[in-house]
Coordinates of C-alpha atoms in Angstrom, one line a residue:
M1 CA 41.2 4.2 5.5
S2 CA 39.5 3.2 8.8
E3 CA 37.7 6.5 8.9
A4 CA 36.2 5.9 5.4
H5 CA 34.4 2.8 6.7
A6 CA 33.3 4.3 10.1
P7 CA 29.6 4.2 10.9
P8 CA 27.7 7.5 10.1
K9 CA 27.6 10.0 12.9
H10 CA 24.0 11.1 12.2
P11 CA 20.6 9.4 12.4
Y12 CA 19.6 10.1 8.8
H13 CA 19.4 7.6 6.0
L14 CA 21.2 8.6 2.9
V15 CA 19.6 6.3 0.3
A16 CA 22.0 4.5 -2.0
P17 CA 21.5 4.9 -5.7
S18 CA 18.8 2.5 -6.9
P19 CA 17.7 1.5 -10.4
W20 CA 14.1 0.8 -9.4
P21 CA 12.7 4.4 -9.8
L22 CA 13.9 4.3 -13.5
F23 CA 12.6 0.8 -14.2
G24 CA 9.4 1.6 -12.3
A25 CA 8.7 4.6 -14.5
I26 CA 9.4 2.4 -17.6
A27 CA 7.0 -0.3 -16.3
A28 CA 4.3 2.3 -15.5
G29 CA 4.7 3.7 -19.0
L30 CA 4.3 0.2 -20.5
L31 CA 1.2 -0.4 -18.4
T32 CA -0.4 2.9 -19.4
T33 CA 0.4 2.5 -23.1
G34 CA -0.8 -1.1 -23.0
G35 CA -4.1 0.1 -21.3
V36 CA -4.7 2.7 -24.0
L37 CA -3.9 0.3 -26.8
Y38 CA -6.2 -2.3 -25.3
M39 CA -9.1 0.2 -25.1
H40 CA -8.6 1.0 -28.8
G41 CA -8.7 -2.7 -29.8
Y42 CA -5.0 -3.5 -30.3
G43 CA -5.0 -6.5 -27.9
W44 CA -3.8 -6.9 -24.4
T45 CA -0.3 -8.2 -24.8
L46 CA 1.5 -4.9 -23.9
L47 CA -1.0 -4.4 -21.0
I48 CA -0.1 -7.8 -19.5
I49 CA 3.6 -7.1 -19.9
G50 CA 3.3 -3.7 -18.2
F51 CA 1.2 -5.1 -15.4
L52 CA 3.7 -7.9 -14.7
S53 CA 6.6 -5.5 -14.9
V54 CA 5.0 -3.2 -12.3
L55 CA 4.4 -6.1 -10.0
A56 CA 8.0 -7.2 -10.4
I57 CA 9.4 -3.7 -9.7
M58 CA 7.1 -3.4 -6.6
A59 CA 8.5 -6.7 -5.3
V60 CA 12.2 -5.9 -5.7
W61 CA 11.7 -2.4 -4.4
W62 CA 9.8 -3.4 -1.4
H63 CA 12.5 -6.1 -0.7
D64 CA 15.1 -3.4 -0.6
V65 CA 13.1 -1.1 1.7
I66 CA 12.3 -4.0 4.0
K67 CA 16.0 -5.0 4.1
E68 CA 17.0 -1.4 5.0
A69 CA 14.4 -1.1 7.7
T70 CA 14.4 -4.5 9.3
F71 CA 17.9 -5.9 8.9
Q72 CA 20.2 -2.9 8.2
G73 CA 18.7 -0.6 10.9
Y74 CA 18.6 2.5 8.6
H75 CA 15.0 3.4 9.7
T76 CA 16.0 5.2 12.9
P77 CA 13.4 7.2 15.0
V78 CA 14.4 10.4 13.1
V79 CA 13.9 8.6 9.7
Q80 CA 10.6 7.3 10.9
I81 CA 9.4 10.8 11.6
G82 CA 10.2 11.7 8.0
L83 CA 8.3 8.6 6.8
R84 CA 5.3 9.6 8.8
Y85 CA 5.2 13.1 7.4
G86 CA 5.6 11.6 3.9
M87 CA 2.7 9.2 4.4
A88 CA 0.5 11.9 5.8
L89 CA 1.2 14.2 2.8
F90 CA 0.6 11.3 0.5
I91 CA -2.8 10.6 2.0
A92 CA -3.6 14.4 1.9
S93 CA -2.9 14.3 -1.9
E94 CA -5.2 11.3 -2.2
V95 CA -7.9 13.2 -0.4
M96 CA -7.6 16.0 -3.1
F97 CA -7.7 13.3 -5.8
F98 CA -11.1 12.1 -4.6
V99 CA -12.3 15.7 -4.0
A100 CA -12.1 16.2 -7.8
F101 CA -14.5 13.3 -8.4
F102 CA -16.9 14.5 -5.7
W103 CA -16.8 18.0 -7.2
A104 CA -17.7 16.6 -10.6
F105 CA -20.5 14.6 -9.2
F106 CA -22.0 17.5 -7.2
A107 CA -21.6 19.9 -10.1
S108 CA -23.6 17.5 -12.3
S109 CA -26.2 16.6 -9.7
L110 CA -27.0 20.0 -8.3
F111 CA -27.4 21.6 -11.7
P112 CA -28.6 18.6 -13.8
V113 CA -29.3 18.8 -17.5
G114 CA -33.1 18.4 -17.8
G115 CA -33.7 19.5 -14.2
V116 CA -33.8 16.0 -12.7
W117 CA -31.1 13.8 -11.1
P118 CA -30.4 11.0 -11.8
P119 CA -31.4 11.4 -15.5
K120 CA -34.7 9.8 -16.3
T121 CA -33.0 7.0 -18.3
I122 CA -30.9 5.9 -15.3
H123 CA -32.1 3.4 -12.7
P124 CA -29.6 3.9 -9.8
F125 CA -28.6 1.2 -7.4
D126 CA -30.6 0.7 -4.2
P127 CA -28.1 2.1 -1.6
F128 CA -29.3 -0.3 1.1
E129 CA -28.6 -3.5 -0.8
F130 CA -25.0 -4.2 -1.9
P131 CA -23.6 -0.7 -1.2
F132 CA -24.8 -1.0 2.4
L133 CA -23.3 -4.5 2.7
N134 CA -20.0 -3.2 1.5
T135 CA -20.2 -0.4 4.0
L136 CA -20.6 -2.9 6.8
I137 CA -17.7 -4.9 5.4
L138 CA -15.3 -1.9 5.4
L139 CA -16.4 -0.7 8.8
L140 CA -15.7 -4.1 10.2
S141 CA -12.3 -4.2 8.5
G142 CA -11.4 -0.9 10.1
T143 CA -12.0 -2.6 13.5
T144 CA -10.0 -5.7 12.7
V145 CA -7.0 -3.7 11.5
T146 CA -7.1 -1.6 14.7
W147 CA -7.3 -4.9 16.6
A148 CA -4.2 -6.0 14.8
H149 CA -2.4 -2.8 15.5
H150 CA -3.2 -2.8 19.3
S151 CA -2.2 -6.5 19.4
L152 CA 1.2 -5.6 17.9
I153 CA 1.8 -2.8 20.4
E154 CA 0.9 -5.1 23.3
G155 CA 3.2 -7.9 21.9
N156 CA 0.3 -10.2 21.1
R157 CA 1.5 -12.0 17.9
S158 CA -1.6 -14.2 17.6
G159 CA -3.9 -11.2 17.7
L160 CA -1.8 -9.4 15.2
L161 CA -1.9 -12.3 12.7
R162 CA -5.6 -12.9 13.2
G163 CA -6.5 -9.3 12.9
L164 CA -4.5 -8.8 9.7
A165 CA -5.8 -12.0 8.1
L166 CA -9.4 -11.0 8.8
T167 CA -8.7 -7.5 7.4
V168 CA -7.3 -9.0 4.2
F169 CA -10.3 -11.4 4.0
L170 CA -12.8 -8.5 4.4
G171 CA -10.9 -6.5 1.7
L172 CA -11.2 -9.3 -0.7
C173 CA -14.9 -9.6 0.2
F174 CA -15.5 -5.9 -0.5
T175 CA -13.8 -6.2 -3.9
S176 CA -15.8 -9.3 -4.8
V177 CA -19.1 -7.6 -3.9
Q178 CA -18.2 -4.5 -5.9
A179 CA -17.3 -6.6 -8.9
Y180 CA -20.6 -8.4 -8.7
E181 CA -22.4 -5.1 -8.4
Y182 CA -20.6 -3.7 -11.4
S183 CA -21.4 -6.8 -13.5
H184 CA -25.2 -6.3 -12.8
A185 CA -25.2 -2.5 -13.2
P186 CA -28.3 -1.3 -15.2
F187 CA -26.2 1.3 -16.9
H188 CA -22.8 1.6 -18.6
F189 CA -19.9 4.0 -18.4
T190 CA -20.8 5.7 -21.7
D191 CA -24.5 6.2 -20.9
G192 CA -24.1 9.8 -19.7
I193 CA -22.8 12.0 -16.9
Y194 CA -24.3 9.9 -14.1
P195 CA -22.6 6.6 -15.0
S196 CA -19.3 8.4 -15.8
T197 CA -19.1 10.2 -12.4
F198 CA -20.4 7.1 -10.6
F199 CA -18.0 4.6 -12.1
I200 CA -15.0 7.0 -11.9
A201 CA -15.5 7.7 -8.2
T202 CA -16.5 4.2 -7.0
G203 CA -14.1 2.5 -9.4
F204 CA -11.0 4.5 -8.3
H205 CA -12.0 3.7 -4.7
G206 CA -12.2 0.0 -5.5
F207 CA -8.7 0.3 -7.1
H208 CA -7.5 1.8 -3.8
V209 CA -9.1 -1.0 -1.9
I210 CA -7.1 -3.5 -4.0
I211 CA -3.9 -1.5 -3.4
G212 CA -4.6 -1.4 0.4
T213 CA -5.4 -5.1 0.4
T214 CA -2.0 -5.8 -1.3
F215 CA -0.3 -3.6 1.3
L216 CA -1.9 -5.5 4.1
I217 CA -1.0 -8.9 2.5
V218 CA 2.6 -7.8 2.5
C219 CA 2.3 -6.8 6.2
L220 CA 0.7 -10.1 7.0
F221 CA 3.7 -12.0 5.6
R222 CA 6.1 -9.6 7.3
A223 CA 4.2 -10.1 10.6
W224 CA 4.5 -13.9 10.2
A225 CA 8.2 -13.5 9.6
G226 CA 8.6 -11.4 12.8
H227 CA 9.6 -8.2 11.1
F228 CA 7.5 -5.9 13.3
R229 CA 8.2 -4.9 16.9
P230 CA 6.0 -2.9 19.3
D231 CA 8.4 0.1 18.9
H232 CA 9.4 -0.4 15.2
H233 CA 6.6 -1.1 12.8
F234 CA 6.0 1.9 10.6
G235 CA 5.4 -0.3 7.5
F236 CA 2.3 -1.7 9.2
E237 CA 1.3 1.6 10.7
A238 CA 1.3 3.2 7.2
A239 CA -0.9 0.3 5.9
A240 CA -3.3 0.9 8.7
W241 CA -3.5 4.7 8.0
Y242 CA -4.1 4.0 4.3
W243 CA -6.9 1.5 5.1
H244 CA -8.6 3.9 7.4
F245 CA -8.5 6.5 4.7
V246 CA -10.1 4.0 2.3
D247 CA -12.8 3.4 4.9
V248 CA -13.6 7.1 5.3
V249 CA -13.7 7.8 1.5
W250 CA -16.2 4.9 1.2
L251 CA -18.5 6.4 3.8
F252 CA -18.6 9.7 1.8
L253 CA -19.2 7.7 -1.4
F254 CA -22.0 5.8 0.2
V255 CA -23.8 8.8 1.7
C256 CA -23.2 11.2 -1.2
I257 CA -23.3 9.1 -4.4
Y258 CA -25.3 6.0 -3.5
W259 CA -27.8 7.5 -1.0
W260 CA -28.1 11.2 -1.6
G261 CA -27.2 10.8 -5.3
E262 CA -30.1 8.4 -5.8
G263 CA -32.2 11.5 -5.9
S264 CA -35.8 11.7 -7.0
G265 CA -35.2 10.9 -10.6
G266 CA -34.4 7.7 -12.3
A267 CA -36.6 4.8 -11.5
G268 CA -39.0 7.0 -9.5
V269 CA -39.6 9.3 -12.5
A270 CA -39.7 6.5 -15.0
G271 CA -42.3 4.7 -12.9

């Protein structure tokens, strides 16, 4: 009987059965179905239920993972190696996700219908107004999250908290500026191939910024609670990796879609 309760003789974490993957799939299904129904004019009730369900599942699932990592000691160095590989592969899959959007944009812009890009009816954004401001915001946020990471490694709790708080603030600023930009867009999603590719690429990036900001907010609360140590902080490290990925994608969006994609058509041709 005593051997049945002996500690494991290996460094791996055999995850206990959890209901959250099943409930998470159900919540995601509700959210997706609610979004489709909302777009077809059937109201937003199911959409709100699905959204709140996803948030609830995220909260309880994160709670379990934090408990396993911080208080139960299951995230051994060997387990952390696996987590790092998993996060790296996840970011690689996200890179390919955005490659598809860039592919669609370049396929449409290099061989445009009518021979001009953007189309003559489209007046694109000036890349050196709000898009350039958002570029500066994200680049600055990349430095503040790096500051926070180095502060954590050096045992500087004050620097960690300040760097994380500033990064969260800059993430919220980026989202606010993009929302303002969208609300003043001179074209709509259904106005043709340019608006479709523009909004799908920049919109999904904005969605990733919101996810990354949420990730960092969780890390900020965990840092305040003292969950991170200089030699044990993969949760924060993964958030920093994700945030740098978001930064790099935005640089490509700014250069390719806002700047190069402004082209010689649009307002210039119309004028």
